Amino acid sequence: MAATGTLWLIANHASGSNDDAALDRLIAALAEIGSKPARAIDCQTGDLPGRAALERHDVAALALFTGDGTANAAITAIEGWTGLVLLLPGGTANLLARSLHGDRSAEQIVADYGAGALRPVARSCIRSSQGTALIEVLAGPGAIWSEVREGMREGAIGETANRAVEAVKQSATGPMVIIADPALGRDAGYAGVRLAPEPDGMTVDGYGADNAGDYIKQGIALLKRDFREGPHDELGAHSEVLCRSADGSPIALMIDGERRTGSGEERFSLAPLGVNLLGSPGG
């Protein structure tokens, strides 16, 4: 699908390796294909546009040069919009961009967009009372590891070490999360239940541990957001899952890398995402 019409750009200077030089290179790449942004928004200083604003200004495409958390906020704010979303890797993990484009750089993706090589991709998401996940939900005390990762990103070494120690403690002693409906996995529950939208259903994995070493391994996997590296149980694909805190306390959540707090019982449902995301061939 070739680049045509008015394009807006949303960037996050505080995300990943973003800086003025990286943003300048991106804008130059967009200008080279005839899609220089009519408006560039830094989400640190400006509000994210909603569907009505994009429609009012006849925006045809919205480029996002952000990490997963900002991409989630921007995309869920415009569901139902009929324009195209060009997601570019501008954060730390960039899991959503990688799922759409593989390991292509932002400049390579822009070149493909200009050449008409990108196509809209039908995607599913996970709905819950605490928001919509485009990539993953982690439910349970293990979600506190997102705070450790945030400290690492800010460069607060001493505070990060303290957070890591606290995260290991909470992962080991915090209220486990039981997968109640359908009944899956360990009866005692897990320190972390991960849910991810896939074409054939919502995959469910349970992350437990038997000793401190396992919790540390699990923590490292959470920091890297590479959950496959942590010890876990694969619990199949499902369209809906009800999770319950073992002691009735609020369930800690991490939705696309951002912390949330749920109730003592949370239902997660697979649903279609009402946004046209552009994807690369074989991405």
PDB file of C-alpha atoms in Angstrom:
ATOM      1  CA  MET A   1       0.000   0.000   0.000  1.00  0.00           C
ATOM      2  CA  ALA A   2       1.705   3.163  -1.238  1.00  0.00           C
ATOM      3  CA  ALA A   3       2.148   6.276   0.884  1.00  0.00           C
ATOM      4  CA  THR A   4      -0.609   8.784   0.080  1.00  0.00           C
ATOM      5  CA  GLY A   5      -2.451  11.568   1.905  1.00  0.00           C
ATOM      6  CA  THR A   6      -1.766  13.545   5.053  1.00  0.00           C
ATOM      7  CA  LEU A   7       0.472  11.885   7.650  1.00  0.00           C
ATOM      8  CA  TRP A   8       0.874  12.760  11.325  1.00  0.00           C
ATOM      9  CA  LEU A   9       3.725  11.549  13.490  1.00  0.00           C
ATOM     10  CA  ILE A  10       3.763  10.734  17.211  1.00  0.00           C
ATOM     11  CA  ALA A  11       7.167  10.320  18.870  1.00  0.00           C
ATOM     12  CA  ASN A  12       8.369   9.790  22.425  1.00  0.00           C
ATOM     13  CA  HIS A  13      11.706  11.417  23.217  1.00  0.00           C
ATOM     14  CA  ALA A  14      11.865   9.540  26.529  1.00  0.00           C
ATOM     15  CA  SER A  15      11.504   6.109  24.947  1.00  0.00           C
ATOM     16  CA  GLY A  16      14.319   3.711  24.066  1.00  0.00           C
ATOM     17  CA  SER A  17      17.117   5.258  22.030  1.00  0.00           C
ATOM     18  CA  ASN A  18      15.023   8.164  20.746  1.00  0.00           C
ATOM     19  CA  ASP A  19      16.744  11.530  20.521  1.00  0.00           C
ATOM     20  CA  ASP A  20      16.618  14.604  18.278  1.00  0.00           C
ATOM     21  CA  ALA A  21      19.012  13.074  15.758  1.00  0.00           C
ATOM     22  CA  ALA A  22      16.973   9.868  15.438  1.00  0.00           C
ATOM     23  CA  LEU A  23      13.782  11.857  15.000  1.00  0.00           C
ATOM     24  CA  ASP A  24      15.412  14.116  12.399  1.00  0.00           C
ATOM     25  CA  ARG A  25      16.532  11.052  10.419  1.00  0.00           C
ATOM     26  CA  LEU A  26      13.017   9.632  10.537  1.00  0.00           C
ATOM     27  CA  ILE A  27      11.375  12.857   9.380  1.00  0.00           C
ATOM     28  CA  ALA A  28      13.936  13.117   6.551  1.00  0.00           C
ATOM     29  CA  ALA A  29      13.116   9.543   5.505  1.00  0.00           C
ATOM     30  CA  LEU A  30       9.401  10.337   5.479  1.00  0.00           C
ATOM     31  CA  ALA A  31      10.011  13.515   3.474  1.00  0.00           C
ATOM     32  CA  GLU A  32      12.040  11.538   0.956  1.00  0.00           C
ATOM     33  CA  ILE A  33       9.027   9.366   0.114  1.00  0.00           C
ATOM     34  CA  GLY A  34       6.714  12.388  -0.067  1.00  0.00           C
ATOM     35  CA  SER A  35       5.159  11.894   3.376  1.00  0.00           C
ATOM     36  CA  LYS A  36       6.714  14.640   5.484  1.00  0.00           C
ATOM     37  CA  PRO A  37       4.549  14.835   8.638  1.00  0.00           C
ATOM     38  CA  ALA A  38       1.936  17.581   8.524  1.00  0.00           C
ATOM     39  CA  ARG A  39       2.105  17.494  12.305  1.00  0.00           C
ATOM     40  CA  ALA A  40       4.674  15.984  14.678  1.00  0.00           C
ATOM     41  CA  ILE A  41       3.592  15.367  18.280  1.00  0.00           C
ATOM     42  CA  ASP A  42       5.964  14.663  21.154  1.00  0.00           C
ATOM     43  CA  CYS A  43       3.829  12.663  23.568  1.00  0.00           C
ATOM     44  CA  GLN A  44       5.904  13.986  26.476  1.00  0.00           C
ATOM     45  CA  THR A  45       4.611  17.515  25.855  1.00  0.00           C
ATOM     46  CA  GLY A  46       1.456  17.088  23.767  1.00  0.00           C
ATOM     47  CA  ASP A  47      -1.764  15.093  24.031  1.00  0.00           C
ATOM     48  CA  LEU A  48      -2.267  11.998  21.910  1.00  0.00           C
ATOM     49  CA  PRO A  49      -4.837  12.618  19.172  1.00  0.00           C
ATOM     50  CA  GLY A  50      -8.133  10.764  19.240  1.00  0.00           C
ATOM     51  CA  ARG A  51     -10.162   9.400  16.370  1.00  0.00           C
ATOM     52  CA  ALA A  52     -12.203  12.620  16.042  1.00  0.00           C
ATOM     53  CA  ALA A  53      -9.091  14.785  15.626  1.00  0.00           C
ATOM     54  CA  LEU A  54      -7.675  12.530  12.901  1.00  0.00           C
ATOM     55  CA  GLU A  55     -10.984  12.546  11.044  1.00  0.00           C
ATOM     56  CA  ARG A  56     -11.410  16.310  11.418  1.00  0.00           C
ATOM     57  CA  HIS A  57      -8.003  16.970   9.850  1.00  0.00           C
ATOM     58  CA  ASP A  58      -8.409  14.313   7.121  1.00  0.00           C
ATOM     59  CA  VAL A  59      -5.363  12.389   8.300  1.00  0.00           C
ATOM     60  CA  ALA A  60      -4.718   9.351   6.118  1.00  0.00           C
ATOM     61  CA  ALA A  61      -1.874   7.779   8.080  1.00  0.00           C
ATOM     62  CA  LEU A  62      -0.528   7.994  11.622  1.00  0.00           C
ATOM     63  CA  ALA A  63       3.133   7.096  12.188  1.00  0.00           C
ATOM     64  CA  LEU A  64       4.174   6.061  15.698  1.00  0.00           C
ATOM     65  CA  PHE A  65       7.861   6.264  16.661  1.00  0.00           C
ATOM     66  CA  THR A  66       7.470   5.072  20.242  1.00  0.00           C
ATOM     67  CA  GLY A  67       7.770   2.108  22.567  1.00  0.00           C
ATOM     68  CA  ASP A  68       5.056  -0.440  23.264  1.00  0.00           C
ATOM     69  CA  GLY A  69       3.382   1.486  26.099  1.00  0.00           C
ATOM     70  CA  THR A  70       2.865   4.703  24.114  1.00  0.00           C
ATOM     71  CA  ALA A  71       1.913   2.735  21.009  1.00  0.00           C
ATOM     72  CA  ASN A  72      -0.788   0.998  23.057  1.00  0.00           C
ATOM     73  CA  ALA A  73      -2.177   4.323  24.314  1.00  0.00           C
ATOM     74  CA  ALA A  74      -2.136   5.902  20.853  1.00  0.00           C
ATOM     75  CA  ILE A  75      -3.704   2.947  19.052  1.00  0.00           C
ATOM     76  CA  THR A  76      -6.448   2.222  21.577  1.00  0.00           C
ATOM     77  CA  ALA A  77      -7.413   5.922  21.503  1.00  0.00           C
ATOM     78  CA  ILE A  78      -8.274   5.732  17.789  1.00  0.00           C
ATOM     79  CA  GLU A  79     -10.114   2.418  17.462  1.00  0.00           C
ATOM     80  CA  GLY A  80     -12.689   2.643  14.707  1.00  0.00           C
ATOM     81  CA  TRP A  81     -10.609   5.098  12.662  1.00  0.00           C
ATOM     82  CA  THR A  82     -10.302   3.954   9.048  1.00  0.00           C
ATOM     83  CA  GLY A  83      -6.830   5.387   8.374  1.00  0.00           C
ATOM     84  CA  LEU A  84      -3.539   3.508   8.470  1.00  0.00           C
ATOM     85  CA  VAL A  85      -1.123   3.168  11.389  1.00  0.00           C
ATOM     86  CA  LEU A  86       2.574   2.962  10.559  1.00  0.00           C
ATOM     87  CA  LEU A  87       4.279   1.575  13.648  1.00  0.00           C
ATOM     88  CA  LEU A  88       8.032   2.191  13.859  1.00  0.00           C
ATOM     89  CA  PRO A  89      10.492   0.837  16.463  1.00  0.00           C
ATOM     90  CA  GLY A  90      11.162   3.765  18.792  1.00  0.00           C
ATOM     91  CA  GLY A  91      11.299   2.143  22.217  1.00  0.00           C
ATOM     92  CA  THR A  92      13.240  -0.419  24.227  1.00  0.00           C
ATOM     93  CA  ALA A  93      11.577  -3.758  23.482  1.00  0.00           C
ATOM     94  CA  ASN A  94       9.482  -2.753  20.434  1.00  0.00           C
ATOM     95  CA  LEU A  95       7.575  -6.032  20.610  1.00  0.00           C
ATOM     96  CA  LEU A  96       4.592  -4.730  18.650  1.00  0.00           C
ATOM     97  CA  ALA A  97       6.738  -3.228  15.889  1.00  0.00           C
ATOM     98  CA  ARG A  98       8.791  -6.426  15.705  1.00  0.00           C
ATOM     99  CA  SER A  99       5.627  -8.518  15.393  1.00  0.00           C
ATOM    100  CA  LEU A 100       4.637  -6.414  12.370  1.00  0.00           C
ATOM    101  CA  HIS A 101       7.984  -5.768  10.703  1.00  0.00           C
ATOM    102  CA  GLY A 102      10.542  -8.190  12.112  1.00  0.00           C
ATOM    103  CA  ASP A 103      13.892  -6.557  12.877  1.00  0.00           C
ATOM    104  CA  ARG A 104      13.668  -3.873  10.163  1.00  0.00           C
ATOM    105  CA  SER A 105      14.827  -0.400  11.159  1.00  0.00           C
ATOM    106  CA  ALA A 106      12.492   2.593  11.143  1.00  0.00           C
ATOM    107  CA  GLU A 107      14.126   3.903   7.957  1.00  0.00           C
ATOM    108  CA  GLN A 108      13.722   0.538   6.207  1.00  0.00           C
ATOM    109  CA  ILE A 109      10.047   0.366   7.165  1.00  0.00           C
ATOM    110  CA  VAL A 110       9.472   3.911   5.892  1.00  0.00           C
ATOM    111  CA  ALA A 111      11.129   2.998   2.576  1.00  0.00           C
ATOM    112  CA  ASP A 112       8.820  -0.031   2.284  1.00  0.00           C
ATOM    113  CA  TYR A 113       5.850   2.199   3.053  1.00  0.00           C
ATOM    114  CA  GLY A 114       6.858   4.590   0.270  1.00  0.00           C
ATOM    115  CA  ALA A 115       7.281   1.683  -2.143  1.00  0.00           C
ATOM    116  CA  GLY A 116       3.818   0.320  -1.364  1.00  0.00           C
ATOM    117  CA  ALA A 117       5.212  -2.888   0.148  1.00  0.00           C
ATOM    118  CA  LEU A 118       3.226  -2.728   3.419  1.00  0.00           C
ATOM    119  CA  ARG A 119      -0.262  -4.151   3.890  1.00  0.00           C
ATOM    120  CA  PRO A 120      -2.952  -3.783   6.593  1.00  0.00           C
ATOM    121  CA  VAL A 121      -2.759  -6.626   9.106  1.00  0.00           C
ATOM    122  CA  ALA A 122      -5.802  -8.014  10.937  1.00  0.00           C
ATOM    123  CA  ARG A 123      -4.852  -8.409  14.586  1.00  0.00           C
ATOM    124  CA  SER A 124      -6.472  -9.537  17.794  1.00  0.00           C
ATOM    125  CA  CYS A 125      -6.112  -7.917  21.199  1.00  0.00           C
ATOM    126  CA  ILE A 126      -6.965  -8.737  24.816  1.00  0.00           C
ATOM    127  CA  ARG A 127      -9.733  -6.778  26.553  1.00  0.00           C
ATOM    128  CA  SER A 128      -9.931  -6.379  30.323  1.00  0.00           C
ATOM    129  CA  SER A 129     -11.351  -3.954  32.873  1.00  0.00           C
ATOM    130  CA  GLN A 130      -7.929  -2.310  33.107  1.00  0.00           C
ATOM    131  CA  GLY A 131      -7.346  -1.738  29.411  1.00  0.00           C
ATOM    132  CA  THR A 132      -6.568  -3.364  26.102  1.00  0.00           C
ATOM    133  CA  ALA A 133      -3.369  -5.311  25.457  1.00  0.00           C
ATOM    134  CA  LEU A 134      -1.943  -5.457  21.955  1.00  0.00           C
ATOM    135  CA  ILE A 135       1.026  -7.670  22.832  1.00  0.00           C
ATOM    136  CA  GLU A 136       0.687  -9.212  26.288  1.00  0.00           C
ATOM    137  CA  VAL A 137      -0.718  -9.124  29.801  1.00  0.00           C
ATOM    138  CA  LEU A 138       1.157 -10.324  32.866  1.00  0.00           C
ATOM    139  CA  ALA A 139      -1.058 -10.856  35.902  1.00  0.00           C
ATOM    140  CA  GLY A 140       0.367 -11.480  39.364  1.00  0.00           C
ATOM    141  CA  PRO A 141       3.066 -10.263  41.744  1.00  0.00           C
ATOM    142  CA  GLY A 142       5.685 -10.785  39.024  1.00  0.00           C
ATOM    143  CA  ALA A 143       4.320  -7.613  37.383  1.00  0.00           C
ATOM    144  CA  ILE A 144       6.407  -5.587  39.850  1.00  0.00           C
ATOM    145  CA  TRP A 145       9.427  -6.341  37.654  1.00  0.00           C
ATOM    146  CA  SER A 146       8.182  -3.611  35.305  1.00  0.00           C
ATOM    147  CA  GLU A 147       9.228  -1.108  37.992  1.00  0.00           C
ATOM    148  CA  VAL A 148      12.723  -2.600  38.031  1.00  0.00           C
ATOM    149  CA  ARG A 149      12.941  -2.208  34.263  1.00  0.00           C
ATOM    150  CA  GLU A 150      11.772   1.403  34.536  1.00  0.00           C
ATOM    151  CA  GLY A 151      14.566   2.101  37.029  1.00  0.00           C
ATOM    152  CA  MET A 152      17.096   0.592  34.642  1.00  0.00           C
ATOM    153  CA  ARG A 153      15.820   2.801  31.833  1.00  0.00           C
ATOM    154  CA  GLU A 154      16.203   5.884  34.045  1.00  0.00           C
ATOM    155  CA  GLY A 155      19.737   4.892  35.057  1.00  0.00           C
ATOM    156  CA  ALA A 156      18.981   4.802  38.805  1.00  0.00           C
ATOM    157  CA  ILE A 157      21.420   1.988  39.650  1.00  0.00           C
ATOM    158  CA  GLY A 158      21.090   1.976  43.452  1.00  0.00           C
ATOM    159  CA  GLU A 159      17.325   2.292  43.431  1.00  0.00           C
ATOM    160  CA  THR A 160      17.081  -0.377  40.727  1.00  0.00           C
ATOM    161  CA  ALA A 161      19.052  -2.850  42.858  1.00  0.00           C
ATOM    162  CA  ASN A 162      16.690  -2.241  45.783  1.00  0.00           C
ATOM    163  CA  ARG A 163      13.680  -2.692  43.521  1.00  0.00           C
ATOM    164  CA  ALA A 164      15.116  -5.958  42.205  1.00  0.00           C
ATOM    165  CA  VAL A 165      15.505  -7.343  45.729  1.00  0.00           C
ATOM    166  CA  GLU A 166      11.937  -6.307  46.544  1.00  0.00           C
ATOM    167  CA  ALA A 167      10.689  -7.807  43.274  1.00  0.00           C
ATOM    168  CA  VAL A 168      12.213 -11.190  44.109  1.00  0.00           C
ATOM    169  CA  LYS A 169      10.538 -11.076  47.546  1.00  0.00           C
ATOM    170  CA  GLN A 170       7.132 -10.100  46.166  1.00  0.00           C
ATOM    171  CA  SER A 171       7.330 -12.670  43.369  1.00  0.00           C
ATOM    172  CA  ALA A 172       8.002 -15.369  45.953  1.00  0.00           C
ATOM    173  CA  THR A 173       5.595 -14.278  48.687  1.00  0.00           C
ATOM    174  CA  GLY A 174       2.933 -12.149  46.975  1.00  0.00           C
ATOM    175  CA  PRO A 175      -0.594 -13.469  46.384  1.00  0.00           C
ATOM    176  CA  MET A 176      -0.546 -16.055  43.588  1.00  0.00           C
ATOM    177  CA  VAL A 177      -2.951 -15.784  40.676  1.00  0.00           C
ATOM    178  CA  ILE A 178      -5.241 -18.750  40.055  1.00  0.00           C
ATOM    179  CA  ILE A 179      -6.610 -19.415  36.565  1.00  0.00           C
ATOM    180  CA  ALA A 180     -10.171 -20.152  37.638  1.00  0.00           C
ATOM    181  CA  ASP A 181     -12.190 -20.409  34.406  1.00  0.00           C
ATOM    182  CA  PRO A 182     -11.284 -22.519  32.609  1.00  0.00           C
ATOM    183  CA  ALA A 183      -9.424 -24.200  35.443  1.00  0.00           C
ATOM    184  CA  LEU A 184      -5.826 -24.359  34.249  1.00  0.00           C
ATOM    185  CA  GLY A 185      -2.447 -25.213  35.700  1.00  0.00           C
ATOM    186  CA  ARG A 186      -1.469 -25.280  39.348  1.00  0.00           C
ATOM    187  CA  ASP A 187      -4.240 -25.243  41.933  1.00  0.00           C
ATOM    188  CA  ALA A 188      -2.156 -22.859  44.069  1.00  0.00           C
ATOM    189  CA  GLY A 189      -1.738 -20.462  41.165  1.00  0.00           C
ATOM    190  CA  TYR A 190       1.243 -18.655  39.713  1.00  0.00           C
ATOM    191  CA  ALA A 191       3.452 -15.658  40.459  1.00  0.00           C
ATOM    192  CA  GLY A 192       2.727 -14.564  36.911  1.00  0.00           C
ATOM    193  CA  VAL A 193       0.119 -15.514  34.332  1.00  0.00           C
ATOM    194  CA  ARG A 194       0.996 -14.315  30.848  1.00  0.00           C
ATOM    195  CA  LEU A 195      -1.658 -13.918  28.157  1.00  0.00           C
ATOM    196  CA  ALA A 196      -0.846 -13.030  24.556  1.00  0.00           C
ATOM    197  CA  PRO A 197      -3.183 -12.549  21.567  1.00  0.00           C
ATOM    198  CA  GLU A 198      -2.429 -14.895  18.690  1.00  0.00           C
ATOM    199  CA  PRO A 199      -4.305 -15.695  15.466  1.00  0.00           C
ATOM    200  CA  ASP A 200      -5.524 -19.026  16.852  1.00  0.00           C
ATOM    201  CA  GLY A 201      -6.454 -17.787  20.339  1.00  0.00           C
ATOM    202  CA  MET A 202      -5.129 -16.177  23.477  1.00  0.00           C
ATOM    203  CA  THR A 203      -2.091 -18.163  24.611  1.00  0.00           C
ATOM    204  CA  VAL A 204      -1.801 -18.651  28.360  1.00  0.00           C
ATOM    205  CA  ASP A 205       1.422 -19.412  30.241  1.00  0.00           C
ATOM    206  CA  GLY A 206       1.885 -19.808  33.984  1.00  0.00           C
ATOM    207  CA  TYR A 207       5.116 -18.673  35.649  1.00  0.00           C
ATOM    208  CA  GLY A 208       5.886 -20.263  38.970  1.00  0.00           C
ATOM    209  CA  ALA A 209       9.119 -21.108  40.752  1.00  0.00           C
ATOM    210  CA  ASP A 210      10.382 -23.626  43.248  1.00  0.00           C
ATOM    211  CA  ASN A 211      13.310 -21.692  44.694  1.00  0.00           C
ATOM    212  CA  ALA A 212      15.005 -18.281  44.821  1.00  0.00           C
ATOM    213  CA  GLY A 213      17.171 -19.131  41.827  1.00  0.00           C
ATOM    214  CA  ASP A 214      14.093 -19.750  39.702  1.00  0.00           C
ATOM    215  CA  TYR A 215      12.606 -16.424  40.770  1.00  0.00           C
ATOM    216  CA  ILE A 216      15.798 -14.639  39.749  1.00  0.00           C
ATOM    217  CA  LYS A 217      15.730 -16.399  36.357  1.00  0.00           C
ATOM    218  CA  GLN A 218      12.115 -15.404  36.031  1.00  0.00           C
ATOM    219  CA  GLY A 219      12.928 -11.812  36.941  1.00  0.00           C
ATOM    220  CA  ILE A 220      15.640 -11.597  34.311  1.00  0.00           C
ATOM    221  CA  ALA A 221      13.217 -12.928  31.707  1.00  0.00           C
ATOM    222  CA  LEU A 222      10.652 -10.319  32.767  1.00  0.00           C
ATOM    223  CA  LEU A 223      13.208  -7.518  32.563  1.00  0.00           C
ATOM    224  CA  LYS A 224      14.036  -8.550  29.019  1.00  0.00           C
ATOM    225  CA  ARG A 225      10.359  -9.206  28.238  1.00  0.00           C
ATOM    226  CA  ASP A 226      11.479 -12.533  26.824  1.00  0.00           C
ATOM    227  CA  PHE A 227       9.158 -14.730  28.848  1.00  0.00           C
ATOM    228  CA  ARG A 228      10.276 -17.903  27.124  1.00  0.00           C
ATOM    229  CA  GLU A 229      13.523 -17.746  29.096  1.00  0.00           C
ATOM    230  CA  GLY A 230      11.737 -18.116  32.423  1.00  0.00           C
ATOM    231  CA  PRO A 231      10.475 -21.440  33.851  1.00  0.00           C
ATOM    232  CA  HIS A 232       6.799 -21.767  32.942  1.00  0.00           C
ATOM    233  CA  ASP A 233       3.848 -24.012  32.119  1.00  0.00           C
ATOM    234  CA  GLU A 234       2.258 -23.757  28.673  1.00  0.00           C
ATOM    235  CA  LEU A 235      -1.503 -23.841  29.230  1.00  0.00           C
ATOM    236  CA  GLY A 236      -2.922 -23.657  25.712  1.00  0.00           C
ATOM    237  CA  ALA A 237      -4.939 -21.155  23.691  1.00  0.00           C
ATOM    238  CA  HIS A 238      -8.294 -19.804  24.888  1.00  0.00           C
ATOM    239  CA  SER A 239     -10.810 -17.121  23.925  1.00  0.00           C
ATOM    240  CA  GLU A 240     -11.539 -16.059  27.516  1.00  0.00           C
ATOM    241  CA  VAL A 241      -9.844 -16.551  30.872  1.00  0.00           C
ATOM    242  CA  LEU A 242     -10.876 -15.621  34.408  1.00  0.00           C
ATOM    243  CA  CYS A 243      -8.019 -15.020  36.851  1.00  0.00           C
ATOM    244  CA  ARG A 244      -8.497 -14.801  40.618  1.00  0.00           C
ATOM    245  CA  SER A 245      -6.158 -13.624  43.354  1.00  0.00           C
ATOM    246  CA  ALA A 246      -5.482 -16.434  45.824  1.00  0.00           C
ATOM    247  CA  ASP A 247      -6.240 -14.164  48.809  1.00  0.00           C
ATOM    248  CA  GLY A 248      -8.776 -11.823  47.172  1.00  0.00           C
ATOM    249  CA  SER A 249      -6.394  -8.863  47.038  1.00  0.00           C
ATOM    250  CA  PRO A 250      -6.015  -6.686  43.897  1.00  0.00           C
ATOM    251  CA  ILE A 251      -4.130  -8.372  41.081  1.00  0.00           C
ATOM    252  CA  ALA A 252      -0.985  -6.590  39.896  1.00  0.00           C
ATOM    253  CA  LEU A 253      -0.960  -6.272  36.111  1.00  0.00           C
ATOM    254  CA  MET A 254       1.503  -5.360  33.397  1.00  0.00           C
ATOM    255  CA  ILE A 255      -0.253  -4.476  30.127  1.00  0.00           C
ATOM    256  CA  ASP A 256       2.120  -4.043  27.182  1.00  0.00           C
ATOM    257  CA  GLY A 257       4.873  -3.245  29.662  1.00  0.00           C
ATOM    258  CA  GLU A 258       2.913  -0.700  31.720  1.00  0.00           C
ATOM    259  CA  ARG A 259       1.790  -1.269  35.326  1.00  0.00           C
ATOM    260  CA  ARG A 260      -1.899  -1.401  36.247  1.00  0.00           C
ATOM    261  CA  THR A 261      -3.793  -2.687  39.279  1.00  0.00           C
ATOM    262  CA  GLY A 262      -6.860  -4.841  38.843  1.00  0.00           C
ATOM    263  CA  SER A 263      -9.469  -6.140  41.242  1.00  0.00           C
ATOM    264  CA  GLY A 264      -9.316  -9.477  43.044  1.00  0.00           C
ATOM    265  CA  GLU A 265     -10.815 -11.118  39.959  1.00  0.00           C
ATOM    266  CA  GLU A 266     -10.108 -10.170  36.366  1.00  0.00           C
ATOM    267  CA  ARG A 267     -11.536 -11.519  33.119  1.00  0.00           C
ATOM    268  CA  PHE A 268      -9.474 -11.374  29.914  1.00  0.00           C
ATOM    269  CA  SER A 269     -11.103 -11.811  26.503  1.00  0.00           C
ATOM    270  CA  LEU A 270      -9.743 -12.147  22.992  1.00  0.00           C
ATOM    271  CA  ALA A 271     -11.229  -9.621  20.552  1.00  0.00           C
ATOM    272  CA  PRO A 272     -10.491  -8.086  17.137  1.00  0.00           C
ATOM    273  CA  LEU A 273      -8.514  -4.835  17.150  1.00  0.00           C
ATOM    274  CA  GLY A 274     -10.392  -2.046  15.375  1.00  0.00           C
ATOM    275  CA  VAL A 275      -7.355  -0.333  13.839  1.00  0.00           C
ATOM    276  CA  ASN A 276      -5.576  -0.826  10.507  1.00  0.00           C
ATOM    277  CA  LEU A 277      -1.959  -1.588  11.398  1.00  0.00           C
ATOM    278  CA  LEU A 278       0.479  -1.832   8.492  1.00  0.00           C
ATOM    279  CA  GLY A 279       2.746  -4.861   8.399  1.00  0.00           C
ATOM    280  CA  SER A 280       5.779  -5.885   6.353  1.00  0.00           C
ATOM    281  CA  PRO A 281       5.776  -9.015   4.178  1.00  0.00           C
ATOM    282  CA  GLY A 282       7.003 -11.855   6.358  1.00  0.00           C
ATOM    283  CA  GLY A 283       7.132  -9.485   9.344  1.00  0.00           C
TER     284      GLY A 283
END
